[in-house]
Coordinates of C-alpha atoms and ligand atoms in Angstrom, one line a residue:
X281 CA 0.0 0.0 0.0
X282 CA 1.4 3.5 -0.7
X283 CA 0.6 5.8 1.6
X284 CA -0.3 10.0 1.1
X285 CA 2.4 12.5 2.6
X286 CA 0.6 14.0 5.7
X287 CA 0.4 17.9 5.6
X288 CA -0.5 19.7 9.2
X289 CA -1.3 17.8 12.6
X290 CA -3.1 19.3 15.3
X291 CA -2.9 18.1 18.9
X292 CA -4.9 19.2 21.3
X293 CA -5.1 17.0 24.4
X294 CA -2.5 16.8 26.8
X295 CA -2.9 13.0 28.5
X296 CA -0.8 13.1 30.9
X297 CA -0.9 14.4 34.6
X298 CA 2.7 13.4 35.3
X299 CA 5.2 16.4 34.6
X300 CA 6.4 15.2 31.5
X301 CA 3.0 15.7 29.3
X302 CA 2.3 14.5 25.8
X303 CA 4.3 17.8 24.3
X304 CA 7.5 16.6 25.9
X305 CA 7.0 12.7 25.2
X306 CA 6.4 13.8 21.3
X307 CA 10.0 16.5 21.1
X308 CA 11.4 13.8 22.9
X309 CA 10.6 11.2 20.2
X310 CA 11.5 13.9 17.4
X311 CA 14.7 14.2 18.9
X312 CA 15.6 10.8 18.5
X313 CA 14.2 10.8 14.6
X314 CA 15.9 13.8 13.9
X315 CA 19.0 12.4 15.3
X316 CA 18.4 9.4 13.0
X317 CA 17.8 10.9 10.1
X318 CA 21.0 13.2 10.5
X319 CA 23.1 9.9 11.2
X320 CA 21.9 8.1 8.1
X321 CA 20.2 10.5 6.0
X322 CA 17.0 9.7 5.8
X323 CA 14.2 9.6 7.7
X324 CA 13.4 6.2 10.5
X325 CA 10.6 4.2 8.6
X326 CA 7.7 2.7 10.5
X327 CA 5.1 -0.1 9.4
X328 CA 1.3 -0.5 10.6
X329 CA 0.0 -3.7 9.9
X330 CA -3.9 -4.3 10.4
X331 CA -6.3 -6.6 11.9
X332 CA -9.6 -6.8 12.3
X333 CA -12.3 -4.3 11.5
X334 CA -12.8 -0.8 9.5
X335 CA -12.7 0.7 12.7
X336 CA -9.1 -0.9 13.4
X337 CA -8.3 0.6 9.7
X338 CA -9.3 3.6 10.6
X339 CA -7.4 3.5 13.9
X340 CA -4.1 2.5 12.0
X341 CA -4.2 5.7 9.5
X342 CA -4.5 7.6 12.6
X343 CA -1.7 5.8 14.1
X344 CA 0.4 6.7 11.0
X345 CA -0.1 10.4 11.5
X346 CA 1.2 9.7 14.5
X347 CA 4.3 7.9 13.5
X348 CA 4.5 10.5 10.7
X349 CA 4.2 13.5 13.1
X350 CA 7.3 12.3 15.4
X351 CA 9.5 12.0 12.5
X352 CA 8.8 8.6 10.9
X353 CA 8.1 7.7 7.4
X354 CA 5.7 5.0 6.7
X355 CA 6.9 2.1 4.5
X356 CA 4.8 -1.0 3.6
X357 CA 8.1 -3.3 4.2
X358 CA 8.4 -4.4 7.6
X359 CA 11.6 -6.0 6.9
X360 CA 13.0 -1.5 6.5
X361 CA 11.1 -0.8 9.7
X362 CA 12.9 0.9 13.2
X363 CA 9.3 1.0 14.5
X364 CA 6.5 -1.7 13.8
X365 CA 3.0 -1.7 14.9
X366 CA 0.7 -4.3 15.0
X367 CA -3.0 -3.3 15.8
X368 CA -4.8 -6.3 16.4
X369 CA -8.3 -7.8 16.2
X370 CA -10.0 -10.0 19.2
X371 CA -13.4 -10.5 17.7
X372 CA -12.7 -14.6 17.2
X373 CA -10.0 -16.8 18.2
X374 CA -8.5 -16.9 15.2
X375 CA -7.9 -13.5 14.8
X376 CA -5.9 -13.6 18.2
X377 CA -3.9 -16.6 16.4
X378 CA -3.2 -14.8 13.4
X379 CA -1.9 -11.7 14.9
X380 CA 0.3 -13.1 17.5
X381 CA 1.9 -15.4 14.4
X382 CA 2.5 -12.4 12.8
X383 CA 4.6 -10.9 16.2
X384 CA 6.0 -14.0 16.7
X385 CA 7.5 -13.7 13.1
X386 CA 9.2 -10.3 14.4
X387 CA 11.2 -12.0 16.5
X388 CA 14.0 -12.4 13.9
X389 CA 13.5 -8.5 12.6
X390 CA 14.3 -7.4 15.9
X391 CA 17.5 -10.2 16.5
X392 CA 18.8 -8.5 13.5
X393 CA 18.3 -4.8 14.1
X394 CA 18.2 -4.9 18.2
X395 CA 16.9 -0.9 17.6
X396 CA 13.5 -2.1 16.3
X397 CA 11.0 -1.0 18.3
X398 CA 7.8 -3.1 18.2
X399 CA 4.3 -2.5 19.6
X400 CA 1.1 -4.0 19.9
X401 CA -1.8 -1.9 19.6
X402 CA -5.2 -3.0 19.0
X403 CA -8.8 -4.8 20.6
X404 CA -6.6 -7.7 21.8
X405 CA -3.8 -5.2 23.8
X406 CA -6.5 -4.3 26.1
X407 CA -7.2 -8.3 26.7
X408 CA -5.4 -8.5 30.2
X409 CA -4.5 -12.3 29.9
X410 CA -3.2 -11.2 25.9
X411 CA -1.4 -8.5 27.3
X412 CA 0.5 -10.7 30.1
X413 CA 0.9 -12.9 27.8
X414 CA 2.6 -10.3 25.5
X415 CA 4.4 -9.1 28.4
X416 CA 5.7 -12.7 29.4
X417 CA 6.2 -14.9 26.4
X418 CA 7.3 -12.0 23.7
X419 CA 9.8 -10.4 25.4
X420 CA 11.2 -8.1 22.4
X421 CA 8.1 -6.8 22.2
X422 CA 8.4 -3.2 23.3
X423 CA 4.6 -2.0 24.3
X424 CA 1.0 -2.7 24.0
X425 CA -1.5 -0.1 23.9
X426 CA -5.3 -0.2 23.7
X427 CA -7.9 0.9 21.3
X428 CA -7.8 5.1 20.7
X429 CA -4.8 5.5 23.0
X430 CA -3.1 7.0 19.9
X431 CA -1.7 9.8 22.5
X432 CA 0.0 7.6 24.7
X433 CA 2.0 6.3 21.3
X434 CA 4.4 9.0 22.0
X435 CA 5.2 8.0 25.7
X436 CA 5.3 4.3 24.8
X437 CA 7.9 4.9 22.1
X438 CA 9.9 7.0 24.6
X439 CA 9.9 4.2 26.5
X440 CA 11.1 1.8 24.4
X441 CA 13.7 4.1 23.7
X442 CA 14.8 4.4 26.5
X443 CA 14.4 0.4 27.0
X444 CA 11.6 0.5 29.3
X445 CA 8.6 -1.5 28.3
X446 CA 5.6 -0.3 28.5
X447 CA 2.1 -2.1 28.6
X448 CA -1.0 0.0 29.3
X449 CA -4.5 -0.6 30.4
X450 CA -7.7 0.7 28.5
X451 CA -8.6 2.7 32.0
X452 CA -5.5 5.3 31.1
X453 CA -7.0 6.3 28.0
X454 CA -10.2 8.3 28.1
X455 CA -9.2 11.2 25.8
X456 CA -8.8 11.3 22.0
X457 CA -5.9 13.5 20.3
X458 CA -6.7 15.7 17.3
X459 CA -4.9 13.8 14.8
X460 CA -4.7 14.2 10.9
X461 CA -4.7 10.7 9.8
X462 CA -2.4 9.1 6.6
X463 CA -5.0 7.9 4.8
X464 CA -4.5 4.7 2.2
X465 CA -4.5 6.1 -1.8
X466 CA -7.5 6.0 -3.4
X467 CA -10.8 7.5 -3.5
X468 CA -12.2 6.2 -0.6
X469 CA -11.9 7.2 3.3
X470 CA -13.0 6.3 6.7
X471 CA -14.4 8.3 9.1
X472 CA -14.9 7.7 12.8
X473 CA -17.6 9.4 14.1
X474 CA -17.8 7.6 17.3
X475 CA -16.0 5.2 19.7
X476 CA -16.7 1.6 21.4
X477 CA -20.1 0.3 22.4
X478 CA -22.5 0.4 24.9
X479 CA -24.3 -2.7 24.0
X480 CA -23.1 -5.8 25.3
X481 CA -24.2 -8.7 23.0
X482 CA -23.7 -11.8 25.5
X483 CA -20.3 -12.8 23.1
X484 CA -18.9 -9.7 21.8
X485 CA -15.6 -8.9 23.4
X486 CA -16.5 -5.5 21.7
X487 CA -17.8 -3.2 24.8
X488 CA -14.8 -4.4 26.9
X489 CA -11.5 -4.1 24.6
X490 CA -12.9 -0.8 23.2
X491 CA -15.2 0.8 26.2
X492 CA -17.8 2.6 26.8
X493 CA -19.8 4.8 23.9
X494 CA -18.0 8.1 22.8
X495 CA -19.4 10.3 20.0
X496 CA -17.3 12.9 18.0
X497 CA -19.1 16.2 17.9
X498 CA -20.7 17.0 14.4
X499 CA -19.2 19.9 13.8
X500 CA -16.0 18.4 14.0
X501 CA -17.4 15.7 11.3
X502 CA -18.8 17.9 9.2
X503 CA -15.5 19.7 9.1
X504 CA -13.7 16.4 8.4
X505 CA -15.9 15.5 5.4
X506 CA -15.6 18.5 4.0
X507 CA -11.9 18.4 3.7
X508 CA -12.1 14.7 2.0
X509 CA -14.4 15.6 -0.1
X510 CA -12.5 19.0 -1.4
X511 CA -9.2 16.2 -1.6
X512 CA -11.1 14.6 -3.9
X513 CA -12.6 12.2 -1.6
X514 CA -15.3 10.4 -3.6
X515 CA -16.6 7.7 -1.4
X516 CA -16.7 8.2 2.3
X517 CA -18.2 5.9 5.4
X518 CA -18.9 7.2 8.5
X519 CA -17.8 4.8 11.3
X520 CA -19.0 3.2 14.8
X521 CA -19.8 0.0 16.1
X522 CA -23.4 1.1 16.6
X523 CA -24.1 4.5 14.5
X524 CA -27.3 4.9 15.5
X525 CA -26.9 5.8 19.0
X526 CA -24.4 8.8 18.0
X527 CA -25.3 11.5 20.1
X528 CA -22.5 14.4 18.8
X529 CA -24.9 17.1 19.3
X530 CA -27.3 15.7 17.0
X531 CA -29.3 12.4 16.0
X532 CA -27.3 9.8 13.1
X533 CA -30.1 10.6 11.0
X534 CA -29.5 14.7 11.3
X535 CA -25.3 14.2 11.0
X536 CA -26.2 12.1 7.8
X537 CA -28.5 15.0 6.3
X538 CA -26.4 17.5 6.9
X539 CA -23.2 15.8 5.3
X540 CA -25.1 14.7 2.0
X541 CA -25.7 18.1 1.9
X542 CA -22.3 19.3 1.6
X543 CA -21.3 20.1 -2.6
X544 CA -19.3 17.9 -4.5
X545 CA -19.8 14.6 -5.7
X546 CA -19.8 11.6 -3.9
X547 CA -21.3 8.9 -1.8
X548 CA -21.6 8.6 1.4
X549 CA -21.8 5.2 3.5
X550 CA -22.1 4.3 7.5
X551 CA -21.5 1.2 9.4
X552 CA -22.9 -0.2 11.6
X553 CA -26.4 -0.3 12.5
X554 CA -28.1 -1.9 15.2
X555 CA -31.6 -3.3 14.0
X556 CA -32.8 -2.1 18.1
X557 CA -32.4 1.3 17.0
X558 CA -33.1 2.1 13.4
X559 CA -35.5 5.1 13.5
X560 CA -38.3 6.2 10.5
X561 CA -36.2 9.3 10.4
X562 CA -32.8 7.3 9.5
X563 CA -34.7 5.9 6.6
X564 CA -36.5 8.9 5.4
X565 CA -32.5 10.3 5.3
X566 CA -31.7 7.5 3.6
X567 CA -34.2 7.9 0.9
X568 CA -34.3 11.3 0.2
X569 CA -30.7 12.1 0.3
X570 CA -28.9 10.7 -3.2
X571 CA -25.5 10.8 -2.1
X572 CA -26.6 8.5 0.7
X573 CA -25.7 5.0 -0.4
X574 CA -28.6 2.7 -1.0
X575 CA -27.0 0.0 1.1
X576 CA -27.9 -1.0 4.8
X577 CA -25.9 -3.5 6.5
X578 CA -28.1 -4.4 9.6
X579 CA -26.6 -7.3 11.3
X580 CA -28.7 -9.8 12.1
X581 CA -26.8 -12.5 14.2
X582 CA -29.5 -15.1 14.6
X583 CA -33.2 -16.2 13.1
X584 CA -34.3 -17.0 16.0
X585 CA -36.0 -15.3 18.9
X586 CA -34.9 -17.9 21.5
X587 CA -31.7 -16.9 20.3
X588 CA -31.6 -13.7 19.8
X589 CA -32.4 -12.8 23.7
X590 CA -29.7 -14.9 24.7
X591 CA -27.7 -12.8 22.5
X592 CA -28.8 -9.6 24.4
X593 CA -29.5 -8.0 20.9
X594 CA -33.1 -6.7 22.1
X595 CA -35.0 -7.5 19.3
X596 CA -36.8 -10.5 17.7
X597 CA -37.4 -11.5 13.9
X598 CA -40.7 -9.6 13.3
X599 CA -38.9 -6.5 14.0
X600 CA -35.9 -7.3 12.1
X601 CA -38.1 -7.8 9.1
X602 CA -40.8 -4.9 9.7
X603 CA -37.0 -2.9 9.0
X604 CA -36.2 -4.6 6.0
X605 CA -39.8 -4.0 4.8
X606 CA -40.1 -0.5 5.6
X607 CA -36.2 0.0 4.0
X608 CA -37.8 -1.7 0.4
X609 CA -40.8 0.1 0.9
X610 CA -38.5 3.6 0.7
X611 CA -36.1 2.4 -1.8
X612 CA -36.9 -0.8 -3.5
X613 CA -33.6 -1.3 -4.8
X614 CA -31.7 -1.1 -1.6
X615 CA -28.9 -3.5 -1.1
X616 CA -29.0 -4.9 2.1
X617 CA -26.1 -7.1 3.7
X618 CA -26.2 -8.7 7.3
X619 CA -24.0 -10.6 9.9
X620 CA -24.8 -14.1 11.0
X621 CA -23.3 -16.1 13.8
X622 CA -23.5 -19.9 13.8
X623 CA -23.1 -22.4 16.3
X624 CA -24.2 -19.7 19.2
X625 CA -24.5 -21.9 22.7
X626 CA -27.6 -23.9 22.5
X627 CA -28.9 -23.2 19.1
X628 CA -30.8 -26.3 18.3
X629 CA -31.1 -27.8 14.8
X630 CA -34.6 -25.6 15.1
X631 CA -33.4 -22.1 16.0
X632 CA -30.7 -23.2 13.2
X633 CA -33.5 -23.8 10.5
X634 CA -35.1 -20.1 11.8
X635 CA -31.9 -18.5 11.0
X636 CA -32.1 -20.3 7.1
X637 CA -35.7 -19.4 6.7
X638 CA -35.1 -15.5 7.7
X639 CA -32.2 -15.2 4.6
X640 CA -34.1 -17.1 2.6
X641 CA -37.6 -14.4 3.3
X642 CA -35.2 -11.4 3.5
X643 CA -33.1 -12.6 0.4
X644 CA -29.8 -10.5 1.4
X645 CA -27.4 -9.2 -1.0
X646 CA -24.5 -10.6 0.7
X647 CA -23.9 -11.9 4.5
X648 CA -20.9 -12.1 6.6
X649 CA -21.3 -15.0 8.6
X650 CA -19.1 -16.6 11.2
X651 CA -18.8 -19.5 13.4
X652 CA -19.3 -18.7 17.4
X653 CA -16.2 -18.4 19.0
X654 CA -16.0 -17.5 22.7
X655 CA -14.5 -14.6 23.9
X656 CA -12.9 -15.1 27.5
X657 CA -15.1 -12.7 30.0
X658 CA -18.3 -12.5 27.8
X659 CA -21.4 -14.3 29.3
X660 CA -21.7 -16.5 26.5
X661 CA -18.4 -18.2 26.8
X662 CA -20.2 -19.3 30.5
X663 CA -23.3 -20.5 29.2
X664 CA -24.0 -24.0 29.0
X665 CA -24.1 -26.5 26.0
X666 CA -21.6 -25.0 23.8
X667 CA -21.9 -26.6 20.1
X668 CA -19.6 -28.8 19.0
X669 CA -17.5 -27.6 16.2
X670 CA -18.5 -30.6 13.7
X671 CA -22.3 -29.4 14.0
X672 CA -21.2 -25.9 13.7
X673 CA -19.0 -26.5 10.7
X674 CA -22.1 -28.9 9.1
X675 CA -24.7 -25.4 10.2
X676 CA -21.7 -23.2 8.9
X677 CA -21.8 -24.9 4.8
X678 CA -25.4 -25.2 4.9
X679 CA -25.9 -21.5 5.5
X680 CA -23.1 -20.9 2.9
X681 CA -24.8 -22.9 0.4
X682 CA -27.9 -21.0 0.9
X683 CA -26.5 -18.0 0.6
X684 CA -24.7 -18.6 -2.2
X685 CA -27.6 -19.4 -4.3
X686 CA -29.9 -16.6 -2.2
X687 CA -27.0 -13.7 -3.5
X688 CA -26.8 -14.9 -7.2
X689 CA -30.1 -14.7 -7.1
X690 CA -30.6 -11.1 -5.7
X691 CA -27.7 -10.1 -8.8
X692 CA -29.6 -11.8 -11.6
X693 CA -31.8 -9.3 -10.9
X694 CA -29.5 -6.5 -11.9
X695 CA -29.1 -7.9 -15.4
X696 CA -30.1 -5.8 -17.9
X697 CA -30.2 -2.8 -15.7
X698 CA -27.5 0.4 -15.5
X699 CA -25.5 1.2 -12.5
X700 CA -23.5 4.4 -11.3
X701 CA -20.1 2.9 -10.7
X702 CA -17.1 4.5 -8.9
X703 CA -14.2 3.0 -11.0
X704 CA -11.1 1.6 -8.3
X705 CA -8.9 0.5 -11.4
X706 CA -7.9 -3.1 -12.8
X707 CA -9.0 -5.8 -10.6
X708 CA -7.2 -7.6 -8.6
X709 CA -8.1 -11.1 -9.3
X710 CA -8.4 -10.6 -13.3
X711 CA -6.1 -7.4 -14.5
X712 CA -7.7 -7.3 -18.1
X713 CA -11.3 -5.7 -16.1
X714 CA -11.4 -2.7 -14.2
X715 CA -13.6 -3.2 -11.0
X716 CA -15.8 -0.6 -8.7
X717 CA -18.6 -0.7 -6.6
X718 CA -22.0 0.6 -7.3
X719 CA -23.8 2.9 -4.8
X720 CA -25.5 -0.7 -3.0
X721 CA -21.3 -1.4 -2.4
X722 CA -21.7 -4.4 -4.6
X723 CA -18.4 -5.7 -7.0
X724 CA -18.8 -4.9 -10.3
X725 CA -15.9 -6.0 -12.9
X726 CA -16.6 -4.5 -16.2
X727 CA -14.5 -3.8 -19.3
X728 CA -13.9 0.0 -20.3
X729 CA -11.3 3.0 -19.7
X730 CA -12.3 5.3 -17.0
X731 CA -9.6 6.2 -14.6
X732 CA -9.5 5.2 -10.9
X733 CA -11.9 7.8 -8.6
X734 CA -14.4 8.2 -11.1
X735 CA -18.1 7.5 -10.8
X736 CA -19.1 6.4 -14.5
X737 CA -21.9 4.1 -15.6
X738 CA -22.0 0.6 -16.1
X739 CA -24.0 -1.7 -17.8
X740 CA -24.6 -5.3 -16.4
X741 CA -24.8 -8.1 -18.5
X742 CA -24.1 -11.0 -16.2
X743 CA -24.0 -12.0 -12.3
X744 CA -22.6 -14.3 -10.0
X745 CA -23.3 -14.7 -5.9
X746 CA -20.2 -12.4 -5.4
X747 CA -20.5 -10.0 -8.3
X748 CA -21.9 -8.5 -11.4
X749 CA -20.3 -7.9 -14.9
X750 CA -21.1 -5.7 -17.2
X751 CA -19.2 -2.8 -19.7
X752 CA -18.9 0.7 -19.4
X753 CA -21.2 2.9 -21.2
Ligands
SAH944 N1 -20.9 -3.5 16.0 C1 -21.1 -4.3 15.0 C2 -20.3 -5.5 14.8 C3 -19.0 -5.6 15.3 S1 -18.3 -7.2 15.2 C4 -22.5 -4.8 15.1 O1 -23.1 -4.8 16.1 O2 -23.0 -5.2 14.1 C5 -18.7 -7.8 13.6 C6 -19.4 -9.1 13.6 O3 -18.6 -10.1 14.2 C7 -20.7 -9.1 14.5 O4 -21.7 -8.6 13.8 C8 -20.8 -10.6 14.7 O5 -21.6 -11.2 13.7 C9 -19.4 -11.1 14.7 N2 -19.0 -11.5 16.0 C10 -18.8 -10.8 17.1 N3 -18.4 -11.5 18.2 C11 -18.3 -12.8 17.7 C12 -17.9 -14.0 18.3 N4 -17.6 -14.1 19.6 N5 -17.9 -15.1 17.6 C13 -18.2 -15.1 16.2 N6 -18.6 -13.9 15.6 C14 -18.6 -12.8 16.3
SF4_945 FE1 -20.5 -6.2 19.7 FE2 -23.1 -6.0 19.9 FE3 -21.5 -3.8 20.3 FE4 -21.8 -4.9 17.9 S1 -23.4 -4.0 19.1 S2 -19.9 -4.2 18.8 S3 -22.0 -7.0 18.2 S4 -21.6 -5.7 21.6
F3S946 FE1 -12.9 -4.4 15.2 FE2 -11.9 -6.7 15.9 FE3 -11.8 -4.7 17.5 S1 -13.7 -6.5 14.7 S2 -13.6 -3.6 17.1 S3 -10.8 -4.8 15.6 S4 -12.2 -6.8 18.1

């Protein structure tokens, strides 16, 4: 990934109460960059690798204005890095495994280049039995920090400089520092607009590695998309784990209005959305605004009702669908996408079947499903009759099969038809296409010639579960 130069950072939050305060950590730090860069002539590098979700992307671009503002440049070769971070994911088991595979590879970067300083940032950081573990069995590795403790990066580095090791709890970081973020290239960017969740499904490790519910205030927002979209910015999401309950100074619905109604031309997404609080007024948005996305990802989790309370989600089927029906009802073509979770504790071969039923009625563009895994201090990792992973992997293909033919399905019906595309270049998997996503966020590989970052139309002559074809007209 290349990464944009970063003009001016702002910070505005002192953290600290000891006598050395943020402003002293960060010269500090710039010191010893500057002192680097006279030695050897160029600039120390660092690398941010992600895990996890768009929020945790988000996090890492603001990370790298971090790293940028205290002298680094960012590379995308860890092998070059003095200072690598890794900002985890602990929203399955696996994504624990993966990242700490990935640290445990740095052990050799840092027995060749003893100067590397490496830290571990992230959901799984402010795990306490992950962080003693971090702290016991990976000894080079310099610091952990929590999610949004960007402003204690400075101290931690200063640390590690100075060969203490530092690993901090999520209590010691309350405050959020004003920082320009080095966004990814491209047209797209990710916006924050609030902080952890207040929710507490019974297995999301969610509310306790990210905290309590913090909303930006819209002004600052509004500000912030304004700026992308005068960059050339053309397709923006607004981020939090639940969107709906931002209170910034205003309702979701009310931030969303005012933002589509900011000049210039581009769409504007948000994730996520908890189906307990969808209002009338979020849809009506939705509908009225054009540069509001037609696309609604309103994670279900379960089918059934049985279920769904021992999730904690607070709502049952009947309202999950009166949503979906009052969503077509306002924009019949909306593209709406949903998370599943098989294998919760107890789910029967019944409450399984619910969960089939409900995709099959909605008929959702696309689903991100996943198989339970328990997350140490949640109440569902204490609950009784835990599934066994044969019946969840057997539950786990069946609902892939059904989607499968559910999503091809829901894209035959965009044969024919004409979609505003925003063009992201050749794709990936087949360079001879370029590839984009309509407003609904669905793949679209198509032959033509526009440039990357523009919105052009495309029409569709084919589709698959995954994605539609089509050429440019
Ligand atoms: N705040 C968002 C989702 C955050 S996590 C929301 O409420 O929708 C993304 C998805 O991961 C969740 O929707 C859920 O489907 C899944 N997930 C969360 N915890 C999980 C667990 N313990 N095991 C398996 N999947 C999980
Ligand atoms: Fe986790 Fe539920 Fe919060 Fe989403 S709403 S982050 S699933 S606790
Ligand atoms: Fe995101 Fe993973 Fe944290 S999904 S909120 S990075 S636990």
């Amino acid at each position: 990934m290349t990464i944009k130069p970063c003009s001016e950072r702002n910070f505005s939050i002192s953290m600290f109460d000891s006598s050395y305060g943020f402003e002293e950590y960060c010269n500090s730090v710039r010191e010893y960059t500057n002192g680097i860069l006279k030695n050897r002539g160029t600039s120390p590098l660092a690398y941010v690798r992600t895990f996890g979700c768009q929020q945790n992307e988000a996090d890492s671009e603001r990370l790298r204005g971090m790293l940028v503002s205290l002298g680094y440049l960012i590379t995308d070769d860890e092998k070059l890095a003095d200072c690598i971070l890794v900002n985890t994911c602990a929203i399955r088991e696996h994504a624990e495994i993966r990242a700490l595979s990935f640290i445990g590879q740095y052990k050799h970067l840092k027995a060749a280049n003893p100067r590397m300083i490496i830290g571990v940032c992230g959901c799984m950081s402010a795990e306490k039995h992950r962080v003693d573990q971090l702290k016991n069995s990976y000894p080079y590795v310099d610091f952990s920090l929590p999610p949004a403790s960007d402003g204690l990066l400075p101290k931690a580095i200063y640390g590690a400089i100075k060969h203490r090791r530092d690993f901090t709890n999520l209590e010691s970081c309350s405050e959020m520092p004003n920082i320009q973020p080095v966004r990814a290239e491209g047209s797209k960017a990710w916006v924050s607009i609030m902080y952890g969740c207040n929710n507490f499904c019974s297995y999301c490790i969610v509310p306790y590695v990210r905290g309590r519910e913090r909303s930006r205030c819209s002004e600052e927002i509004v500000n912030e998309v304004k700026e992308l979209v005068c960059s050339g910015y053309k397709d923006i999401t607004l981020l939090g784990q639940n969107v709906n309950s931002f209170n910034g100074g205003c309702s979701f619905a009310s931030l969303l209005r005012t933002l589509a109604s900011l000049e210039g031309d581009f769409v504007l997404r948000f994730m996520t959305s908890h189906p307990k609080d969808v209002t009338p007024e979020l849809i009506a948005v939705m509908a009225e605004c054009p540069k509001v996305a037609k696309h609604f990802h309103l994670p279900l989790q379960s089918g059934s009702d049985r279920i769904l309370k021992a999730m904690n989600r607070r709502y049952d089927r009947e309202k999950y669908l009166s949503h979906v029906s009052a969503l077509r009802k306002a924009m019949p073509d909306i593209v709406i996408t949903s998370d599943i979770i098989v294998g919760f504790p107890g789910e029967t071969e019944e409450d399984f079947e619910a969960t089939l039923d409900i995709i099959d009625r909605v008929g959702f563009d696309m689903l991100y499903s996943f198989i339970y895994s328990p997350r140490k201090g949640t109440p569902a990792a204490e609950m009784e009759n835990q599934i066994p992973r044969e019946v969840q992997n057997n539950r786990f293909d069946r609902l892939l099969a059904l989607q499968n033919a559910v999503g091809e399905r829901r894209n035959k019906q965009s044969v024919g038809k004409t979609y505003r595309v925003l063009c992201e270049g050749p794709s990936k998997t087949d360079p001879s296409v370029l590839c984009g996503r309509t407003d609904g966020n669905k793949l679209v590989l198509f032959k033509g010639d526009a440039p990357e970052g523009k919105f052009i139309n495309v029409y569709i002559t084919d589709a698959e579960a995954y994605a539609l074809h089509g050429n440019q007209i």
